[in-house]
Tab-separated table of C-alpha atoms and ligand atoms in Angstrom:
chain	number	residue	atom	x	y	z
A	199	UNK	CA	-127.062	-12.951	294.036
A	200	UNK	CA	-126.744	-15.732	291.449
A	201	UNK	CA	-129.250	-18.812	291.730
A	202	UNK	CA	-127.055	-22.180	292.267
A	203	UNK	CA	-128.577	-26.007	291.299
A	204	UNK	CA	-126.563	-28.474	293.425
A	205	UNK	CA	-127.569	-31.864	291.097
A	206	UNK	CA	-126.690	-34.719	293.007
A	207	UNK	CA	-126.397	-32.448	296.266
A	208	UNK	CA	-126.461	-35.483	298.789
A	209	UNK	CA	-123.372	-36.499	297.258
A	210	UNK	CA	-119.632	-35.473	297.497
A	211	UNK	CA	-119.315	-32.953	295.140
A	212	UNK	CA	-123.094	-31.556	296.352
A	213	UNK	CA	-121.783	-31.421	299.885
A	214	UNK	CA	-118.502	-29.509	298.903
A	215	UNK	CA	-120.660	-27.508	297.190
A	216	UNK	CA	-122.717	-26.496	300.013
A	217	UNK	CA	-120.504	-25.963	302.191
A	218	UNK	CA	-119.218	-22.969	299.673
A	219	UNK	CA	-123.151	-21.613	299.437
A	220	UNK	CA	-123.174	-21.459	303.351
A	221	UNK	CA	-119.926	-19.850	303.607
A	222	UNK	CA	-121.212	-16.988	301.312
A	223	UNK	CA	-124.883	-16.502	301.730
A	224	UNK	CA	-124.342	-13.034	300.314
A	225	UNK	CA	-122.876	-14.238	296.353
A	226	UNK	CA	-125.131	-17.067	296.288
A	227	UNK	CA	-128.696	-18.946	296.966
A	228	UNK	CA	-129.337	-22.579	296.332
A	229	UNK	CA	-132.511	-22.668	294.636
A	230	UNK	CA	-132.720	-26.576	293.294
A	231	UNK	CA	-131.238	-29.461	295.049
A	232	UNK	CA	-131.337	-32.942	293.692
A	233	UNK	CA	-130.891	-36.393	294.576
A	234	UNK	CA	-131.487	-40.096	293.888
A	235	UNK	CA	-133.105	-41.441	296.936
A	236	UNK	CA	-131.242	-39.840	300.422
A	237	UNK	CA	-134.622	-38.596	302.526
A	238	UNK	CA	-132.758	-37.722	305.687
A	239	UNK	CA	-129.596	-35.696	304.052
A	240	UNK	CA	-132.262	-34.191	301.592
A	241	UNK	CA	-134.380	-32.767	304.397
A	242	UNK	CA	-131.805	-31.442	306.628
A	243	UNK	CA	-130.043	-29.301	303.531
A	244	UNK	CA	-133.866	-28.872	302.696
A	245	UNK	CA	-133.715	-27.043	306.623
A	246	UNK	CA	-131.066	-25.642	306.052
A	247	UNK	CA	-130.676	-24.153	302.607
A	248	UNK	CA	-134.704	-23.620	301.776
A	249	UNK	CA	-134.015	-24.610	298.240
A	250	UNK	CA	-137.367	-23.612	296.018
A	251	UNK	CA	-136.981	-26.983	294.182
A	252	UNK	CA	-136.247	-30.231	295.017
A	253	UNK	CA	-135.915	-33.246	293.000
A	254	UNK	CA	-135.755	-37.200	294.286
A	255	UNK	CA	-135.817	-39.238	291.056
A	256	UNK	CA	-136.988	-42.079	292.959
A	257	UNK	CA	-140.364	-41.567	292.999
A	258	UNK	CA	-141.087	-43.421	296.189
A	259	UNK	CA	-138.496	-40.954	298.287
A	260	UNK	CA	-139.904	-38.366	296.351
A	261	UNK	CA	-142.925	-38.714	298.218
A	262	UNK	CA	-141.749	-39.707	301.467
A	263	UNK	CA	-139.569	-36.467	301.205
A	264	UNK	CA	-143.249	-34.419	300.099
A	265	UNK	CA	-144.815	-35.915	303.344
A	266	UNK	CA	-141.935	-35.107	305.842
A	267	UNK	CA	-141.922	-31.328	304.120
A	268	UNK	CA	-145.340	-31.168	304.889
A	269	UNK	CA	-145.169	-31.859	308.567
A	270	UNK	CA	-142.245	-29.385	308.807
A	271	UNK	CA	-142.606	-25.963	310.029
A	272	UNK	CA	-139.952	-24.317	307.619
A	273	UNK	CA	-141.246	-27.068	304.447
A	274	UNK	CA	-143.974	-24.750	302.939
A	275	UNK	CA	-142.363	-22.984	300.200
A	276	UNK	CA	-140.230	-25.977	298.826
A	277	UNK	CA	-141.366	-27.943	295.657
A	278	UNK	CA	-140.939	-31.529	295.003
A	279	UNK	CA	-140.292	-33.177	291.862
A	280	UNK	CA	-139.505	-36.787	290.205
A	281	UNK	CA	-138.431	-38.856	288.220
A	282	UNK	CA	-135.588	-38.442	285.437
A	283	UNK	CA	-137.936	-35.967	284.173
A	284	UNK	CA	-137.873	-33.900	287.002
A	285	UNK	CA	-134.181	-33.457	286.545
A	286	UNK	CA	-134.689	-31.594	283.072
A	287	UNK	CA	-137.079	-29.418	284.257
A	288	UNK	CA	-135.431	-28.315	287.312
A	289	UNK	CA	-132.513	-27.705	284.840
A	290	UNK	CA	-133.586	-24.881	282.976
A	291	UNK	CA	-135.684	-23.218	285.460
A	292	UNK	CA	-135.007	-18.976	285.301
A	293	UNK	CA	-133.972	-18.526	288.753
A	294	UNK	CA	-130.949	-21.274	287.816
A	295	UNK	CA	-127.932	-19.006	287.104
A	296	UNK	CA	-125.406	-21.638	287.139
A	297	UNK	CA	-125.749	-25.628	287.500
A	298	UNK	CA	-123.048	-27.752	289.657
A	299	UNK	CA	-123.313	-31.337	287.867
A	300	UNK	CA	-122.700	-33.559	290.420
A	301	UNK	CA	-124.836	-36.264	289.634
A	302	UNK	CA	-122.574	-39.525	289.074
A	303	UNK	CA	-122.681	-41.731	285.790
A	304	UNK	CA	-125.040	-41.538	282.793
A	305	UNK	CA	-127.889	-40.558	284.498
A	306	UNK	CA	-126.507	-36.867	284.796
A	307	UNK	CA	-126.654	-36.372	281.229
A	308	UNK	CA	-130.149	-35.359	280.076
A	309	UNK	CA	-130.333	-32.456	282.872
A	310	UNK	CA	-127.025	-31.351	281.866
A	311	UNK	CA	-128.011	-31.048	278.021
A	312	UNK	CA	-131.000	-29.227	278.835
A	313	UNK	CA	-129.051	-27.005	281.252
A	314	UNK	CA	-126.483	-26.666	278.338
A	315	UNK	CA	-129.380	-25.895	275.540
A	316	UNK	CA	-131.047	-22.941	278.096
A	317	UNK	CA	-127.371	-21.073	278.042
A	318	UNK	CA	-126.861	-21.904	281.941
A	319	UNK	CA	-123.003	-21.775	283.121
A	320	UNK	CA	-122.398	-25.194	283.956
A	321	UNK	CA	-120.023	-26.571	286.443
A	322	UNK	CA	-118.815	-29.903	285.494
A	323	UNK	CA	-118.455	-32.405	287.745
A	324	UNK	CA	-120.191	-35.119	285.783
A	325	UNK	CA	-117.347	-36.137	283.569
A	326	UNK	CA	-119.263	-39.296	282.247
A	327	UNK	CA	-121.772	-36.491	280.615
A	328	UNK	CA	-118.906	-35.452	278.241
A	329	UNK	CA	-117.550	-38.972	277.636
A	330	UNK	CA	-120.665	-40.114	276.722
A	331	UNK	CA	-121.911	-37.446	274.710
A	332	UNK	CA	-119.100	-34.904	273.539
A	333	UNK	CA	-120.189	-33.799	270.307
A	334	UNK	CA	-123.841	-33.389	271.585
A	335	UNK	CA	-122.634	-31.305	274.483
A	336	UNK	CA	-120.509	-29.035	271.858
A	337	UNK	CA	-123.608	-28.657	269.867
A	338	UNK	CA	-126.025	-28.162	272.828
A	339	UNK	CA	-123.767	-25.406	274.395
A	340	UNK	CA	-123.025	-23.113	271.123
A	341	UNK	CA	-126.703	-22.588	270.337
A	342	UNK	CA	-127.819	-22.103	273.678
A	343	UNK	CA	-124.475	-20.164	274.247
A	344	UNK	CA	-123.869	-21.884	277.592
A	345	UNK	CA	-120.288	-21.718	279.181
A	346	UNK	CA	-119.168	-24.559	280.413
A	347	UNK	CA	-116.375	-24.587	283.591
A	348	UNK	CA	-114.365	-27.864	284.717
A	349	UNK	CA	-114.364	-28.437	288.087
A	350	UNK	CA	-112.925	-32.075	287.945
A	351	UNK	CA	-109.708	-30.652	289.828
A	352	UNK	CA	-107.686	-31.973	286.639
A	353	UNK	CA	-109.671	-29.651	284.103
A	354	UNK	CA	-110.307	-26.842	286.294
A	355	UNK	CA	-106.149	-26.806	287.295
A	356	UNK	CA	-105.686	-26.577	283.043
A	357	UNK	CA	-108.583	-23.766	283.347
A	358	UNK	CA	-106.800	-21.890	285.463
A	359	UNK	CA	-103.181	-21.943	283.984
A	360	UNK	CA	-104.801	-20.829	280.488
A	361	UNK	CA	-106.498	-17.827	281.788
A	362	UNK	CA	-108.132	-15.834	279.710
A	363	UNK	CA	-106.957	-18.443	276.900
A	364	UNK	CA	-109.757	-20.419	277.832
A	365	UNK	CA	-112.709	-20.680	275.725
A	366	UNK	CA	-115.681	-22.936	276.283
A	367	UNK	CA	-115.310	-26.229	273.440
A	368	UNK	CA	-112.397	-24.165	271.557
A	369	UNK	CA	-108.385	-24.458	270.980
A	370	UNK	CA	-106.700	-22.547	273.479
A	371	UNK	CA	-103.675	-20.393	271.718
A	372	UNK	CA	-99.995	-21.621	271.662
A	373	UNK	CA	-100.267	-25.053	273.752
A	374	UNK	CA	-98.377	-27.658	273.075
A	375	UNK	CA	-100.324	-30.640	275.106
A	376	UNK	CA	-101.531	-30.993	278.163
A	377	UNK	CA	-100.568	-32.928	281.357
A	378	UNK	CA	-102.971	-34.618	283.367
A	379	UNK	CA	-101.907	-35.480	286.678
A	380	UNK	CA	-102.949	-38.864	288.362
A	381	UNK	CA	-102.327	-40.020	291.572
A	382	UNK	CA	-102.103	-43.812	291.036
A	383	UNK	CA	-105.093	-44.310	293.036
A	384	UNK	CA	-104.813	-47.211	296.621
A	385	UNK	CA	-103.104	-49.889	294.077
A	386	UNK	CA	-100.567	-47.632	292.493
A	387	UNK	CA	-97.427	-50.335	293.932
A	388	UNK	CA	-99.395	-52.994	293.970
A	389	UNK	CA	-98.463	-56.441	292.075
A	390	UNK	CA	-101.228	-57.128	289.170
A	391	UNK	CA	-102.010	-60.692	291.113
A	392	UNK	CA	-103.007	-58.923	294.676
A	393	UNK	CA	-104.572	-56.435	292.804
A	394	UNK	CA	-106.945	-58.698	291.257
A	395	UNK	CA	-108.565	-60.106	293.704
A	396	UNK	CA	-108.381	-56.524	296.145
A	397	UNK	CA	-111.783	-55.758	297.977
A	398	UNK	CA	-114.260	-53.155	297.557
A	399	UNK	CA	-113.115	-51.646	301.109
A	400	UNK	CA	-109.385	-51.860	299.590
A	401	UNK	CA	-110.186	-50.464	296.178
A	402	UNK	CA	-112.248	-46.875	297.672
A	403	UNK	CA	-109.735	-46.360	300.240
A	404	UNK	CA	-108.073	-43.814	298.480
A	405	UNK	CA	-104.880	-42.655	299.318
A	406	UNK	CA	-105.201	-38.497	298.750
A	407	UNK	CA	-109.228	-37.760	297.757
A	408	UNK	CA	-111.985	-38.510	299.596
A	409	UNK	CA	-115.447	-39.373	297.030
A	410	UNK	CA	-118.401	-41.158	296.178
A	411	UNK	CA	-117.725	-45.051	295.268
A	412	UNK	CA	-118.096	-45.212	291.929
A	413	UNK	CA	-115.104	-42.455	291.126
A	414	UNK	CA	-113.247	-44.252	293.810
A	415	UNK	CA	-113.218	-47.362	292.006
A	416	UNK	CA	-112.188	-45.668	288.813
A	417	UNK	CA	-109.837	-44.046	290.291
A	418	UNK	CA	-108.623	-47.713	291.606
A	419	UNK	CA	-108.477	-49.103	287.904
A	420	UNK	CA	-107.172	-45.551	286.733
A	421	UNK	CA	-110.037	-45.603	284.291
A	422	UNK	CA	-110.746	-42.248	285.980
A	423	UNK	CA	-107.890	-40.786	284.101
A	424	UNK	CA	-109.340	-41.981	280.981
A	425	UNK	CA	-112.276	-40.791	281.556
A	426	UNK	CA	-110.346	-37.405	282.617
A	427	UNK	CA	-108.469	-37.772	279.101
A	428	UNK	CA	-111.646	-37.732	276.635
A	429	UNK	CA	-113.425	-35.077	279.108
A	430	UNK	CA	-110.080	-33.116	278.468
A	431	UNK	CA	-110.507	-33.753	274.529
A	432	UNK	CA	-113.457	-32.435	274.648
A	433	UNK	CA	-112.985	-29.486	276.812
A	434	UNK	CA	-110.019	-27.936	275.260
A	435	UNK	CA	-110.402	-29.091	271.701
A	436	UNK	CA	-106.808	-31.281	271.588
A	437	UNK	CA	-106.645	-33.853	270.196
A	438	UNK	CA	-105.789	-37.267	272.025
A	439	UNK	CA	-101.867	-37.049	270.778
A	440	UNK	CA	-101.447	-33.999	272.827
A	441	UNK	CA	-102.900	-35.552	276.421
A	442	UNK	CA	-100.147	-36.976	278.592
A	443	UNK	CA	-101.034	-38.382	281.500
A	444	UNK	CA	-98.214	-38.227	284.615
A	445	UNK	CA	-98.321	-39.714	287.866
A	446	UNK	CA	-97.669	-37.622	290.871
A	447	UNK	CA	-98.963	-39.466	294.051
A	448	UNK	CA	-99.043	-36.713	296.571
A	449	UNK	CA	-101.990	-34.843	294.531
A	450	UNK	CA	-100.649	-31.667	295.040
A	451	UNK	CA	-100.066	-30.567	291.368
A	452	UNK	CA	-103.578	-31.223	289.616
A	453	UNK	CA	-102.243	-30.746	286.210
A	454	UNK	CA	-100.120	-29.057	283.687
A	455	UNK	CA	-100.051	-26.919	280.344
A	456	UNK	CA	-96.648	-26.876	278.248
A	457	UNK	CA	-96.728	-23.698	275.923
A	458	UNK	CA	-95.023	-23.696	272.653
A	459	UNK	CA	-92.140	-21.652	273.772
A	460	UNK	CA	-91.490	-24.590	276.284
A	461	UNK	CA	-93.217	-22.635	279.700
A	462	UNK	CA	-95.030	-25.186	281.556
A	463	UNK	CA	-97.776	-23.841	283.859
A	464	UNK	CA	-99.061	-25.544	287.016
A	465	UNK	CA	-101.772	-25.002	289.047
A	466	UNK	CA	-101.400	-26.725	293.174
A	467	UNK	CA	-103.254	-27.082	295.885
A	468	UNK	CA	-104.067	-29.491	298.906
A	469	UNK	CA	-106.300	-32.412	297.282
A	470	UNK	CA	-109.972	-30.324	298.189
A	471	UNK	CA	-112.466	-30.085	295.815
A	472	UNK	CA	-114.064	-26.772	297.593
A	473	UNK	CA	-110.772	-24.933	295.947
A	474	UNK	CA	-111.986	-26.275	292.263
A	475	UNK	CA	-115.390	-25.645	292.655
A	476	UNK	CA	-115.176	-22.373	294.258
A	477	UNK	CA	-112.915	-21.092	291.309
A	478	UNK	CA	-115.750	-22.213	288.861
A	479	UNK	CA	-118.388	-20.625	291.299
A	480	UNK	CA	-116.687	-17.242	291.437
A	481	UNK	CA	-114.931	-16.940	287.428
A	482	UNK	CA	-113.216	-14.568	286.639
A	483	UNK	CA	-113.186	-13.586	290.737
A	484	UNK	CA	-111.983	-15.338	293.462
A	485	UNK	CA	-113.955	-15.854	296.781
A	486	UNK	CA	-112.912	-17.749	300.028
A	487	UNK	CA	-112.310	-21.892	300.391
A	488	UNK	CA	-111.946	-23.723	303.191
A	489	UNK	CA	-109.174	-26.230	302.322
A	490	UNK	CA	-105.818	-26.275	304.002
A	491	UNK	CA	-103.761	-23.953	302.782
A	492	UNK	CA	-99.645	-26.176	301.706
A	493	UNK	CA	-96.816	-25.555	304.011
A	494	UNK	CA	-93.729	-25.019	302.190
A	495	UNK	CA	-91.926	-24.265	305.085
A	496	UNK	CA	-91.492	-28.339	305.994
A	497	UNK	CA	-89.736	-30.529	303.825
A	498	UNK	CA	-92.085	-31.497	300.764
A	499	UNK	CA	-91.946	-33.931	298.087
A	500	UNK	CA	-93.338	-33.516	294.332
A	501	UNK	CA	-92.754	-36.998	292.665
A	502	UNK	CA	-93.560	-37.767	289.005
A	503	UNK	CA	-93.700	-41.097	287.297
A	504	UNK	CA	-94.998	-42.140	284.570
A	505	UNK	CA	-98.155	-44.772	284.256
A	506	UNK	CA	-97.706	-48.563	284.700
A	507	UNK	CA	-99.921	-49.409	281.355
A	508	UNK	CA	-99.798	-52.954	281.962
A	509	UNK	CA	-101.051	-53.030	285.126
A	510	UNK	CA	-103.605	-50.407	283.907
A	511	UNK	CA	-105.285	-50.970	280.389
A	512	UNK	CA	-107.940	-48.593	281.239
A	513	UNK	CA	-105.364	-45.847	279.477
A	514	UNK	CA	-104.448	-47.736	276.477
A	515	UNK	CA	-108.928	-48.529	275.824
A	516	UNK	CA	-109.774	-44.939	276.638
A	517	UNK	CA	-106.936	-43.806	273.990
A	518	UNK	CA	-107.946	-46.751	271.320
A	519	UNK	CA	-111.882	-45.348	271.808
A	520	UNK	CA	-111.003	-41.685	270.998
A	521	UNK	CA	-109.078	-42.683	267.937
A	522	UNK	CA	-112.144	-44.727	267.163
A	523	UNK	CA	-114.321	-41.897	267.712
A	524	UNK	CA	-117.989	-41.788	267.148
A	525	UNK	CA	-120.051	-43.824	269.891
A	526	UNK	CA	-116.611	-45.999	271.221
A	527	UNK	CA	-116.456	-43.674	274.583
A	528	UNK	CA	-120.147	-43.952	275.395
A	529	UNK	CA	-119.733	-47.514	274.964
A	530	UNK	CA	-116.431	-47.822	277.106
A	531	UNK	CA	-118.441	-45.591	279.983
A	532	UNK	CA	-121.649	-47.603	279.874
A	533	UNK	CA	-119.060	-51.027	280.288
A	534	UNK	CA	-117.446	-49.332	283.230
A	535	UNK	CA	-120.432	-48.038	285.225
A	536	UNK	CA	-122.245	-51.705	284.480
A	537	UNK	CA	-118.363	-53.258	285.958
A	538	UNK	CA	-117.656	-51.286	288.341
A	539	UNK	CA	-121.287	-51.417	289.577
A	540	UNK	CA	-120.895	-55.112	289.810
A	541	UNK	CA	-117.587	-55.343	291.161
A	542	UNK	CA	-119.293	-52.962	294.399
A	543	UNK	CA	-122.113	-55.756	294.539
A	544	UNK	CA	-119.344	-58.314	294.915
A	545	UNK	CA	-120.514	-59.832	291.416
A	546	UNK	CA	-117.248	-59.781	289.503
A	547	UNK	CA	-113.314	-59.419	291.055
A	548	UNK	CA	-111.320	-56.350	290.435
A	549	UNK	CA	-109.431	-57.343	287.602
A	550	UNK	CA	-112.094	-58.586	286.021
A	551	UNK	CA	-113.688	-54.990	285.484
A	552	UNK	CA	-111.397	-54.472	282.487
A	553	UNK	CA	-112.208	-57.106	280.498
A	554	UNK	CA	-115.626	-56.591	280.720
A	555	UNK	CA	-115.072	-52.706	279.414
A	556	UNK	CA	-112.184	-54.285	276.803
A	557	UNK	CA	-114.600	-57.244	275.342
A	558	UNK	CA	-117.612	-55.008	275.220
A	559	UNK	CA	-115.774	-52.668	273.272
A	560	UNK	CA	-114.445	-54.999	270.656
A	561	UNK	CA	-118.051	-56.887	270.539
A	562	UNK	CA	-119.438	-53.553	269.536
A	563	UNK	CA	-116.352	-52.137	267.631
A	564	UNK	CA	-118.498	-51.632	264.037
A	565	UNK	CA	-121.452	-49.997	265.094
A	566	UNK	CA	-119.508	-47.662	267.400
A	567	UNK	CA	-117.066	-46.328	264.728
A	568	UNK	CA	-119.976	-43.846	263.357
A	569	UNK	CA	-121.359	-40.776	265.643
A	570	UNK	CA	-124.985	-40.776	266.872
A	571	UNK	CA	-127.053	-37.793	265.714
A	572	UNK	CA	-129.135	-37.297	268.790
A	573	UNK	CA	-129.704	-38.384	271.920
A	574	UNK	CA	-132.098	-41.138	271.524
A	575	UNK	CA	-129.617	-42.782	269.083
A	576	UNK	CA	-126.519	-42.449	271.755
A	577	UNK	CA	-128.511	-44.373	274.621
A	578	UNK	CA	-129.405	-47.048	272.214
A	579	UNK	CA	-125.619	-47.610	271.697
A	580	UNK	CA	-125.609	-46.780	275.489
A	581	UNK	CA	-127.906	-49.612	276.225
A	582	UNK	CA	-126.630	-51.919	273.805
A	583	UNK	CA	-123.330	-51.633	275.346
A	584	UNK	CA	-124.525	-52.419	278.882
A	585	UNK	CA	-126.449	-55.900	277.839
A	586	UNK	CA	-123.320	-57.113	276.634
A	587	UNK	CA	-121.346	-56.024	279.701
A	588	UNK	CA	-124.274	-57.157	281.770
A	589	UNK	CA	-123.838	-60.711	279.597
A	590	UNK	CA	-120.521	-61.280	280.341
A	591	UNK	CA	-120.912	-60.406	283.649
A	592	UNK	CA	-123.734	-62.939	284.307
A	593	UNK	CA	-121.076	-65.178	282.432
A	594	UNK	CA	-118.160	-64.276	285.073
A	595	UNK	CA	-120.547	-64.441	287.958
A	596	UNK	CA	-122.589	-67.749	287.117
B	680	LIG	P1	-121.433	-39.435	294.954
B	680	LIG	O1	-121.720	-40.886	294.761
B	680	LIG	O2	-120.855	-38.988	296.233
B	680	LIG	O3	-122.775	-38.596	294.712
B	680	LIG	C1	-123.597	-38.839	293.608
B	680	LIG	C2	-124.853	-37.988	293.629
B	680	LIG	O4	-125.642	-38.332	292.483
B	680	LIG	C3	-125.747	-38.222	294.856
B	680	LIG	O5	-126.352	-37.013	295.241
B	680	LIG	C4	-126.806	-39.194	294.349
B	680	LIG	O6	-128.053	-39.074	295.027
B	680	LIG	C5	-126.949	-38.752	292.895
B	680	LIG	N1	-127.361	-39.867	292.030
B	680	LIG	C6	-126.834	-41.113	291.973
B	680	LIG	N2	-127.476	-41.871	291.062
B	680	LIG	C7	-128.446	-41.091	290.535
B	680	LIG	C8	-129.468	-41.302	289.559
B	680	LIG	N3	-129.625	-42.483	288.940
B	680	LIG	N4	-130.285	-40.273	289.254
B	680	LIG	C9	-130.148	-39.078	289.872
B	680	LIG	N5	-129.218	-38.819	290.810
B	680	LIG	C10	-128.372	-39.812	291.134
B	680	LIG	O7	-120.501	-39.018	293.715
B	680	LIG	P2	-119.383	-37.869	293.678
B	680	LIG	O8	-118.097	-38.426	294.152
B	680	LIG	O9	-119.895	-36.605	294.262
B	680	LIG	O10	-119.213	-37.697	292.099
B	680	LIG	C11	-120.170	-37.005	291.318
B	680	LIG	C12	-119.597	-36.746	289.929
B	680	LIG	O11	-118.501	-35.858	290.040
B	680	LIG	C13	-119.053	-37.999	289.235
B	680	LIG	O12	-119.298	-37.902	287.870
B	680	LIG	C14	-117.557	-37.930	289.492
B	680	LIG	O13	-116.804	-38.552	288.493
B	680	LIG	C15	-117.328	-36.421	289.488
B	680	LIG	N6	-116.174	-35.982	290.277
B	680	LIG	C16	-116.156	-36.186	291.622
B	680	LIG	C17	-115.057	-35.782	292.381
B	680	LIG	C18	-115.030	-35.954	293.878
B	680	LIG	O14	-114.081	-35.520	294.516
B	680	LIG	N7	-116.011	-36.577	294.492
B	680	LIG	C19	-113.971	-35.178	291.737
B	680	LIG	C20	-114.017	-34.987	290.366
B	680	LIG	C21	-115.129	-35.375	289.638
B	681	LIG	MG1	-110.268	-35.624	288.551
């Protein structure tokens, strides 16, 4: 029985992930769940899964959450913690065999690092974690010898073609590059003027996946695939020359590895992210998922194209800020969550999101260049990075 801590459990990843725990009550037990501030989903997994930790950061659901556990019959033996701080410690508790980061943005990288430091296997949702903090997450994970598993389907599709070539934050053997597949997201024929201006209900209505907002959005601006490009840096050790991105809009083929003797290996499957997480869940066995299982007995379709970079900059930035290096993709993530947040408040248009992420990047281009030593020093760049989106925001709005 291995101990499971759904972070961000309320959420779409957390519910996929549930779903897998109640199919197999017998391979696993959900012993922490965690969320921002969702009382009513938290209590009825609370019923449901009798997690022995719980964390709300938001201190007032926190205790809202305490109170209705308290007046429950089955709400005894749970425990309820806050805050940001709550997070870490939940993190590296002993019954945690394995943590499913599935908290969205920045604010799932502490608990991950900690998780990474105590030598927990890690299932990596939270790609922003890596962006942000790459080199710290490589250092965190060899000394506590943690093993980190992709479940972004992209990463986890490359996972599974390289097999037992995969090691954790090392070169796999004999690649060539990799091929990360995109599906071109709701505004993949649209002209760059309608796209502008789309709205929020256009721009998370996405065509194949069904997620939270905020990876909706990116997915909308494509800046999810460079996010998906440094996370696959990072991940497999390649360097940025060797990531191609493709677009395939049915989102059947998740993504790619050419070999050097010219084999390319794919990995399909309907768009479900129960199939990713449950291969992470299960390494190096397989267990049951629920998602539709392709007919190839109907006429299908497997188009490739390749990415319209004018339309979409958020390529070409997330490129320029690996070559960069150092802080340049914690500052391009911090500029995107602060846009994309304000573009889902109605503050800024649609197009305008990457010029925020483009200006704050070249209004901090000197200080990024060099790599922060510790954590402290990466959310200072972090924070920097989101006043001067915030700024020109303000600027946009006012
Ligand atoms: P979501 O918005 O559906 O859920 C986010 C979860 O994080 C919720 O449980 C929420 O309570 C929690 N959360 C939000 N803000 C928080 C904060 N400040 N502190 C603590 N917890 C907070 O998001 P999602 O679509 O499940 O995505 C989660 C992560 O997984 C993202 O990094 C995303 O890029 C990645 N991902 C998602 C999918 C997908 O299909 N949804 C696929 C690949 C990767
Ligand atoms: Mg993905």
């Amino acid at each position: 029985m291995l101990g499971v801590a759904v972070f961000g459990s309320t959420g779409s990843i957390g519910q996929s992930t549930l779903d897998l725990i109640g199919l197999h009550p017998e391979r696993f037990r959900a012993e922490v769940l965690t969320a921002h501030r969702q009382v009513e989903p938290m209590l009825r997994d609370c019923e449901r899964f009798q997690p022995r930790w719980v964390v709300m950061t938001d201190p007032a659901a926190a205790k809202a959450l305490q109170t209705r556990l308290r007046e429950a019959s089955w709400g005894a033996g749970i425990n309820v913690l806050t805050g940001p701080e709550g997070l870490v410690t939940a993190a590296v508790l002993p019954e945690v065999d394995m943590m499913i980061a599935g908290i969205v943005g920045a604010a799932g990288l502490p608990s991950v690092l900690a998780a990474a430091h105590a030598g927990k296997r890690i299932l990596l949702a939270n790609k922003e974690a890596l962006v942000m903090a790459g080199p710290l997450m490589v250092q965190a994970a060899r000394a506590g010898g943690a093993t980190v598993l992709p479940v972004d389907s992209e990463h986890n599709a490359i996972f599974q073609c390289l097999g037992e070539n995969y090691r954790c934050f090392a070169p796999p053997k004999g690649v060539r590059r990799l091929l990360l597949t995109a599906s071109g997201g709701p505004f993949r024929s649209w002209d760059k003027a309608r796209m502008f201006s789309a709205s929020v209900g256009e721009a998370i209505a996405h065509p194949n996946w069904s997620m939270g907002r905020k990876i909706s959005v990116d997915s909308a601006t494509m800046m999810n695939k460079g996010l998906e490009l440094i996370e696959a840096h990072w991940l497999f050790c390649l360097p940025e020359s060797a990531i191609e991105v493709v677009v395939h809009p049915q989102s059947i083929v998740h993504s790619m590895v050419e070999f050097d003797d010219g084999s390319t290996l794919a990995q399909l499957g309907s768009p479900d992210m129960r199939t990713p997480i449950a291969c992470a869940m299960s390494w190096p066995t397989r267990i049951h998922a629920p998602a539709k299982t392709l007919d190839w007995q109907s006429a299908q379709r497997l188009d490739f194209e390749a990415p319209d970079t004018e339309r979409f900059p958020s390529l070409a930035l997330a490129r320029a800020s690996l070559r960069t290096g150092g802080a340049a993709p914690a500052v391009l993530n911090a500029a995107n969550e602060v846009a994309v947040e304000a573009f889902l408040s109605e503050h800024i248009r649609f197009g305008e999101i990457f010029g925020t992420v483009e200006s704050t990047l070249a209004e901090l281009s000197n200080q990024a260049a060099s790599t922060p030593g510790s954590i402290d020093e990466l959310l200072e760049i972090d924070q920097r990075a989101r006043q001067i989106a915030r700024a020109r925001i303000a600027k946009i709005a006012g």
